[in-house]
XYZ file of C-alpha atoms in Angstrom:
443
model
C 185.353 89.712 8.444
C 187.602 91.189 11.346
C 185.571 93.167 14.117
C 185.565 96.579 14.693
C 188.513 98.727 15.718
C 187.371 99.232 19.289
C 188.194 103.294 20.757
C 187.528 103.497 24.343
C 185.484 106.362 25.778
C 188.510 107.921 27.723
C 190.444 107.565 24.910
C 187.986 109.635 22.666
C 187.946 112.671 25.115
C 191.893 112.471 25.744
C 192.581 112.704 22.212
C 190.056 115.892 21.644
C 191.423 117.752 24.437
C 194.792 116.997 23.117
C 193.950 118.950 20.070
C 191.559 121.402 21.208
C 194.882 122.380 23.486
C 197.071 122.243 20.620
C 195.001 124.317 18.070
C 194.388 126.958 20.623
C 198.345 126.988 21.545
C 198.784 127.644 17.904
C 196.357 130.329 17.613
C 197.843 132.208 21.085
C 201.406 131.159 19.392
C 200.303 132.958 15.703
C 198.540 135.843 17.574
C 201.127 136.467 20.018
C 203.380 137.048 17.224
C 201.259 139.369 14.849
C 200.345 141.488 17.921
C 203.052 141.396 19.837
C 202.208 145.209 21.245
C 199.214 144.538 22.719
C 200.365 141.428 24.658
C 197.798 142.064 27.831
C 195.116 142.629 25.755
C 195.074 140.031 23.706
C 196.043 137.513 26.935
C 192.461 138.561 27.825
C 190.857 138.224 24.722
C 192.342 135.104 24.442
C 191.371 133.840 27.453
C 187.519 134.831 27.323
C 187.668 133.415 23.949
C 188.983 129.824 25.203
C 186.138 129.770 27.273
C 183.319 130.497 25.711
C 184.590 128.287 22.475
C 185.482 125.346 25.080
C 182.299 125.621 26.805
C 180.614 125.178 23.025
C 183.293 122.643 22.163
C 182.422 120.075 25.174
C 178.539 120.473 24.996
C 178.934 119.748 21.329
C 180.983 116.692 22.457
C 178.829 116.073 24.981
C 175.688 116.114 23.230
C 175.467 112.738 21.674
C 176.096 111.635 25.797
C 173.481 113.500 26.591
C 170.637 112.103 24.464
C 171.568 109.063 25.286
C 171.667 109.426 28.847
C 168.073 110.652 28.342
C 166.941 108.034 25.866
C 168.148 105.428 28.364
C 166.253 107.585 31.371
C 163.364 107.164 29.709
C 163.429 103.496 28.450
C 163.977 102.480 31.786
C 160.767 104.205 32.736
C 159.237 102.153 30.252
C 160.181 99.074 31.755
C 159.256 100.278 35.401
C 155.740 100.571 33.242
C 155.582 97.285 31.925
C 156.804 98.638 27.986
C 159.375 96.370 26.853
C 158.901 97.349 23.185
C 161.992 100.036 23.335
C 165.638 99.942 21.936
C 168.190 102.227 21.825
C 171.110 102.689 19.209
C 174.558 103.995 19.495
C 177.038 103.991 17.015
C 180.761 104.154 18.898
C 182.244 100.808 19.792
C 183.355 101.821 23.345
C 182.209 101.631 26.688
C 178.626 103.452 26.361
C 178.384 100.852 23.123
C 178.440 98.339 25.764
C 175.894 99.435 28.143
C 173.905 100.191 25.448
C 173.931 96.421 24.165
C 173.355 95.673 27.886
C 170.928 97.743 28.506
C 169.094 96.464 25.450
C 169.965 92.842 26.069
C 167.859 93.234 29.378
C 165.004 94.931 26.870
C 165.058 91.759 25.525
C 164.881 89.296 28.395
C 162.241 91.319 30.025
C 160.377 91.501 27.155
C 160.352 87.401 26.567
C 159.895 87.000 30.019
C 156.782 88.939 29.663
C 155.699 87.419 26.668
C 156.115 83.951 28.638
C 154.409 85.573 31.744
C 151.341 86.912 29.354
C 150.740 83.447 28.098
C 151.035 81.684 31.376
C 148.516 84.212 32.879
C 146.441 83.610 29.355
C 146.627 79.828 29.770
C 145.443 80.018 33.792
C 143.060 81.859 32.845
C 141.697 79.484 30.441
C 142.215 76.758 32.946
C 140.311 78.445 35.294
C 137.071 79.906 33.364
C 136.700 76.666 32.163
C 137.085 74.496 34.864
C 133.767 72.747 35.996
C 134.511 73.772 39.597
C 132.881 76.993 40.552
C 135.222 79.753 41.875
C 134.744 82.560 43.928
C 137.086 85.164 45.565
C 135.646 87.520 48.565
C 137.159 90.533 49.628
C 137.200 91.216 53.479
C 133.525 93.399 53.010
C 132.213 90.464 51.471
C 132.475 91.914 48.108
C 133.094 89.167 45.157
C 136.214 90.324 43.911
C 136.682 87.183 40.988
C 134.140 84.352 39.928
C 134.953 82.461 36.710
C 132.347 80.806 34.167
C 130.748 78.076 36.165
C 130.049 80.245 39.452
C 128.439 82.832 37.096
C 126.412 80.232 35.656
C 125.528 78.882 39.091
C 124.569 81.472 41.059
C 123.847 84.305 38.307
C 122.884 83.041 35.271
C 126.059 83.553 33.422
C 126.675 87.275 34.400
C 129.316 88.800 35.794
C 129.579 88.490 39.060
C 132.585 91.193 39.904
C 131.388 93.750 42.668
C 128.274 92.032 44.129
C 128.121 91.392 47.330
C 128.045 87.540 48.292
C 125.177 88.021 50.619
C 123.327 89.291 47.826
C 124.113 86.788 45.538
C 122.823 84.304 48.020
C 119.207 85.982 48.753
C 118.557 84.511 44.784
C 120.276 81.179 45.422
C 119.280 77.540 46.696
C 118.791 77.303 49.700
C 121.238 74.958 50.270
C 123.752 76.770 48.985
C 123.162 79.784 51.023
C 123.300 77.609 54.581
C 126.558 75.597 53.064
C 128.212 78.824 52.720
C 127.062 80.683 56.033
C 128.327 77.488 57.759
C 132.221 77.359 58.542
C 133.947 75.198 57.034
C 133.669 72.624 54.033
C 130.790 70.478 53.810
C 127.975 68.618 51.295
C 124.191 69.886 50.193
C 122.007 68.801 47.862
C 120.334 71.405 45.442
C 116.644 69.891 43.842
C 117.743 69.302 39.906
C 114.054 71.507 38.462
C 113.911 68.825 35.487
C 112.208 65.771 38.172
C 110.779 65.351 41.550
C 112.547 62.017 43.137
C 115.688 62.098 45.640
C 118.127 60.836 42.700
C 116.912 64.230 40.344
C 118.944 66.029 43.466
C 122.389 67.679 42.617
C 125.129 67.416 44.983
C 128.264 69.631 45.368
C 131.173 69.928 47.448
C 131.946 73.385 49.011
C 135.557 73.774 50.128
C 136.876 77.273 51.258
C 140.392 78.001 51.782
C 141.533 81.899 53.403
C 144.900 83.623 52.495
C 146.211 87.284 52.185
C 146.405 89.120 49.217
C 147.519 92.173 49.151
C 147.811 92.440 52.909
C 144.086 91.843 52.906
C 142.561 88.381 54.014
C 140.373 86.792 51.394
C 138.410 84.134 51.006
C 138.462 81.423 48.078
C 135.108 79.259 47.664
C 135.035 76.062 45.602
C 132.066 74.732 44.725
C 132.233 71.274 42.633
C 129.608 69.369 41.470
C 129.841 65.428 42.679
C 126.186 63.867 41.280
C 127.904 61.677 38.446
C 131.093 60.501 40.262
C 128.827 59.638 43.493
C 126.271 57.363 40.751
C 128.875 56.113 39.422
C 130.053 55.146 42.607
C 126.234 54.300 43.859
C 126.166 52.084 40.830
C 129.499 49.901 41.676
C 128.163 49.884 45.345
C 125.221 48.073 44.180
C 126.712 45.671 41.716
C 128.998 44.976 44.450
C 126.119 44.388 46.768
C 124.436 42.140 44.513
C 127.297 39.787 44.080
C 127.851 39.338 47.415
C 124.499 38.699 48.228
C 124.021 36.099 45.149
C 127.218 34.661 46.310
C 126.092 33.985 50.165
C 122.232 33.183 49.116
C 123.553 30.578 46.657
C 126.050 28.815 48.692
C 123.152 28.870 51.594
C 120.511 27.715 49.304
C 122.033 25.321 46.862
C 123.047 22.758 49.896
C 119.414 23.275 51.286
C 117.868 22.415 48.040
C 120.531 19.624 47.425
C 119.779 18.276 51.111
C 115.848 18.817 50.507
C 116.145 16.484 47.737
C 118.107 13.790 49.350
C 115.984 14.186 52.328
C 112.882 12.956 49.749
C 114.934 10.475 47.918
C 115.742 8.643 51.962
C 111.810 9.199 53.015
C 110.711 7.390 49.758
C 112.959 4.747 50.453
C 112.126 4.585 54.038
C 115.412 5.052 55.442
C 114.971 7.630 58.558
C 118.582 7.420 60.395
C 120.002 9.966 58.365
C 116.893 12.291 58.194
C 117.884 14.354 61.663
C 121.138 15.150 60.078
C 119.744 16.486 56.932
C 117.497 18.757 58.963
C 120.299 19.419 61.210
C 122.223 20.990 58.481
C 119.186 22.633 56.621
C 118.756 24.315 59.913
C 122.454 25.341 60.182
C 122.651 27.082 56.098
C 119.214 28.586 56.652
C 120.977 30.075 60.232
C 123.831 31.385 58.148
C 121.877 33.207 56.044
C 119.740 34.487 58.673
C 122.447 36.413 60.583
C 123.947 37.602 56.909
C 120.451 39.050 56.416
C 120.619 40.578 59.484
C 124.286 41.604 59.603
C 123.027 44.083 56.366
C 119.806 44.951 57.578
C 121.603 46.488 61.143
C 124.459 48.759 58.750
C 121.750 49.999 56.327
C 119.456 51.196 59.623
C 121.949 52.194 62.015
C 119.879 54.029 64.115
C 121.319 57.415 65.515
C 123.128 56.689 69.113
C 121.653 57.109 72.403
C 124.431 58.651 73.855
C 124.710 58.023 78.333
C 127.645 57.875 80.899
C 129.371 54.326 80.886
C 131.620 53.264 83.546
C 134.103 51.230 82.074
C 134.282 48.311 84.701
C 130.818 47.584 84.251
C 130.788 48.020 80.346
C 133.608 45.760 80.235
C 132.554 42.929 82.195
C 129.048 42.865 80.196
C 131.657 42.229 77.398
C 133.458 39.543 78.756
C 129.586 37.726 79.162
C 129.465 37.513 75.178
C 133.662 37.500 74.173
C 136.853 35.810 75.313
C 139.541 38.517 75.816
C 142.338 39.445 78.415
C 142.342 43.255 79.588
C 145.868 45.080 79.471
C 146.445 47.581 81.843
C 143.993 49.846 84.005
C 140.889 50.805 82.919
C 139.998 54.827 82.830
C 138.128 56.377 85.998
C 136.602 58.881 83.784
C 133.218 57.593 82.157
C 132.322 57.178 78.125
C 129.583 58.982 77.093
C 128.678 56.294 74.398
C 125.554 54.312 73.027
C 126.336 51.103 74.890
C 124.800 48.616 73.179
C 126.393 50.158 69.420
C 129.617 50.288 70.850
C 129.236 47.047 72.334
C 128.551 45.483 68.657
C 131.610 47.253 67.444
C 133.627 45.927 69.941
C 132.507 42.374 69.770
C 132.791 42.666 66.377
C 136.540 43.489 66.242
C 137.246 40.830 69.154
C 135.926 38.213 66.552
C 138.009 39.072 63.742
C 140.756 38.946 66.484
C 139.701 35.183 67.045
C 139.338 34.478 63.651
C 143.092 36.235 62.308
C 144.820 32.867 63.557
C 145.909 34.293 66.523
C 146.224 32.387 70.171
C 142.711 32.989 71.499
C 144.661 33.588 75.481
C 146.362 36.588 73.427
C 143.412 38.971 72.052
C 143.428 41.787 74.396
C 141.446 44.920 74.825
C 143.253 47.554 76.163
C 141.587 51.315 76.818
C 143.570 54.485 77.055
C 142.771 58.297 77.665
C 143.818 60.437 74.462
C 143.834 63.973 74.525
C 140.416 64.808 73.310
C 138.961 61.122 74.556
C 139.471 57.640 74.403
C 141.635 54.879 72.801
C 140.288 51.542 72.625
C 142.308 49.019 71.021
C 141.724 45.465 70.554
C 144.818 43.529 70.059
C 145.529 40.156 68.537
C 148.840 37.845 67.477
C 147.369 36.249 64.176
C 148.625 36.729 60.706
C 147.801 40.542 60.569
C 146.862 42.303 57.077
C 148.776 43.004 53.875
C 148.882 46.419 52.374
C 145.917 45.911 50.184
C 143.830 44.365 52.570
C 144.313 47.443 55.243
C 143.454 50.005 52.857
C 140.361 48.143 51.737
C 139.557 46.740 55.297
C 137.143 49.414 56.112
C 135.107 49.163 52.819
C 131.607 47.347 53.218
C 131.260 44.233 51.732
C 135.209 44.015 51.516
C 135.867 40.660 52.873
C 138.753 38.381 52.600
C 136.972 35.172 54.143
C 135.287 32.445 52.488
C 132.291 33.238 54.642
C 132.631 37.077 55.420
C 130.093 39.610 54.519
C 132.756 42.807 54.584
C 130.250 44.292 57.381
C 131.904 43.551 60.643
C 134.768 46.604 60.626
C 132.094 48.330 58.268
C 130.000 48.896 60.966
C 132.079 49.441 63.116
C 133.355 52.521 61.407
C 129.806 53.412 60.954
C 129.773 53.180 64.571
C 133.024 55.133 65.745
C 132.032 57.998 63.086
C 128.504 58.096 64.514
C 130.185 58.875 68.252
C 132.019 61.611 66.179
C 135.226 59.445 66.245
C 137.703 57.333 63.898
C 138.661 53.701 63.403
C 142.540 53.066 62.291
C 144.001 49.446 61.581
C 147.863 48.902 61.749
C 150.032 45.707 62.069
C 151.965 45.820 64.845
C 155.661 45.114 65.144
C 156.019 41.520 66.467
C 153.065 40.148 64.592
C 149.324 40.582 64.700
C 146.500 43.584 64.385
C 145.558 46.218 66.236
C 142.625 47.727 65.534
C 141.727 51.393 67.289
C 138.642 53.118 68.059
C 139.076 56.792 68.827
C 135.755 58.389 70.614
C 135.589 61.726 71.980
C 134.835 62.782 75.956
């Protein structure tokens, strides 16, 4: 089927004014001759008359322009409102046919964009009233400007929540809940689970809080996410964990006692006494071992909380070198520590073992100390076999050992140590072979 025969808009009014001028110059033309007497007159006549009738003729021509001009006014205020439903026909294949199918074209991809934009907002929505963190939004005043389904549950009993004030909220919350939130920042509580009475009935959450602008205004966003089954879960691997490691030291300490206690009877009943100190001997050395394992777990599960004094660091370091082989690099800082000496002395002679035990050249552990910007650096440094990247990002985690005779507790506790001080650990392998192994500790 062949298109259309295409007539362009100037086209159109050329050819009308083309005859509108030639009907009229035949009608002056037909006049002129049938009253040729009264040639003024009728010039005037003639000439009111083309005006008013060409004045009727171009609004008449005009008038089809002219709705649509208005039709496409007000779809377009339709779309400045969000109403994408309109369209707008027009008959002549010329160059209003063309904005026309523009015009409606960009009806169209406004209105599937909107479509698309309705269901995103519908499916975020849906996301976010039924996500088991608890949201809220606050408004500058302090006003709750948006809470979905599990903050209305939490702190309202499932009601709306839109247009209370937070502080008022809070006055009928836990107690917990209200200090978390008054406190800057994000943080952990514990709110009492009413259905039992023991420490493991308790429910813990995470509050994070994160402020942006909207609008021009700042607001605040408040997530509040229940952790009790992810940190049982993760209480309950802790312990299995725990128990293997302990079955695993107690029987390889045990079985060669009981094995030795036997063939220490067997050489009494047959009288033969030569070998009976050596027996003992090694009974004494198992039943050591486990000893100090004991006690390496009793001192992480009752760190106490440190006494914090001034340490100089010549003295501190010397007392060191009493209990440690090491070689100090560089100069020691004139400004003091303000440390629990004899915590961060285990954590130090803690690492400084490891750094004897990695393989490395005992003349080449080295402790070096270094003022940071908000403290102190002290590394210790070794040239053994360093750590792959499994073993550094499990390094830190108790009872992670990689020994044959390692309880996982010595750079435990020393974390447990640094982060008591209010500082870090870090463990990196550095370039030409070895560890080093950083404690960060504030002024």
């Amino acid at each position: 089927m062949s298109a259309p025969r295409r007539f362009s808009l100037a086209g159109k009014l050329a050819l009308a004014l083309a005859l509108w001028s030639a009907a009229w110059m035949l009608l002056a033309g037909w006049l002129g001759q049938r009253f040729a007497e009264h040639g003024s007159l009728l010039a005037l006549v003639l000439a009111a008359a083309l005006i008013v009738a060409t004045l009727a003729f171009s609004r008449r021509l005009l008038r089809p322009v002219l709705s649509l001009f208005r039709a496409l006014s007000g779809t377009v205020s339709s779309y400045r409102d969000n109403d994408f439903s309109f369209g707008i026909v027009w008959r002549g294949n010329d160059e209003l046919g063309d904005l026309v199918a523009a015009h409606n074209a960009l009806g169209a991809a406004l209105r599937e964009q909107r479509l698309g934009l309705v269901q995103r907002e519908l499916l975020l929505d849906t996301m976010v009233q039924n996500t088991p963190v608890a949201m809220l939004l606050v408004a500058p005043g302090g006003a709750i400007v948006f809470a979905n389904l599990g903050a209305r549950r939490l702190l309202n009993d499932g009601r709306k929540l839109e247009g209370h004030a937070l502080a008022n909220v809070l006055q009928s919350a836990p107690e917990a809940l209200a200090e978390a939130v008054a406190r800057p920042g994000d943080g952990l509580f514990a709110i009492r689970n009413e259905s039992g009475d023991d420490a493991d009935s308790d429910d813990v959450y995470h509050l994070a809080r994160k402020r942006f602008s909207l609008n021009g205004r700042s607001h605040e966003l408040l997530l509040l996410r229940q952790l009790t089954s992810e940190l049982r879960r993760q209480e309950v691997q802790t312990w299995k964990k725990v128990i293997r490691v302990i079955s695993h030291e107690l029987n390889n300490s045990l079985a060669p006692i009981a094995s030795l206690a036997h063939s220490g009877a067997e050489l009494i009943r047959r009288e033969q006494y030569q070998r009976i100190e050596a027996i003992f001997a090694t009974i004494e050395e198992r039943a050591r071992h486990l000893e100090g394992f004991i006690n390496g777990y009793a001192r992480f599960a009752k760190l106490p909380t440190p006494r914090l004094e001034l340490l100089a660091w010549p003295q501190f370091v010397e007392r060191l070198h009493l209990h440690a082989q090491f070689s100090l690099e560089g100069e020691l800082p004139l400004t003091p520590l303000r440390a629990d000496a004899a915590q961060l002395e285990q954590a130090l002679l803690n690492l400084i073992k490891n750094a004897h035990e990695s393989g490395s050249d005992p003349s080449l552990v080295q402790l070096r100390v270094r003022e940071a910007p908000r403290g102190f650096r002290i590394e210790v440094l070794d040239r053994g076999h360093g750590m792959s990247e499994t073993v550094l990002a499990n390094a830190l985690v108790p009872f992670y050992s990689t020994k044959r005779s390692g309880t996982g507790l010595g750079l435990a506790l020393a974390r447990e140590i640094a982060e008591a001080h209010g500082g870090s650990i870090s463990l990196s392998n550095r370039p030409d072979g070895g560890l080093s192994v950083a404690l960060t500790l504030p002024w």
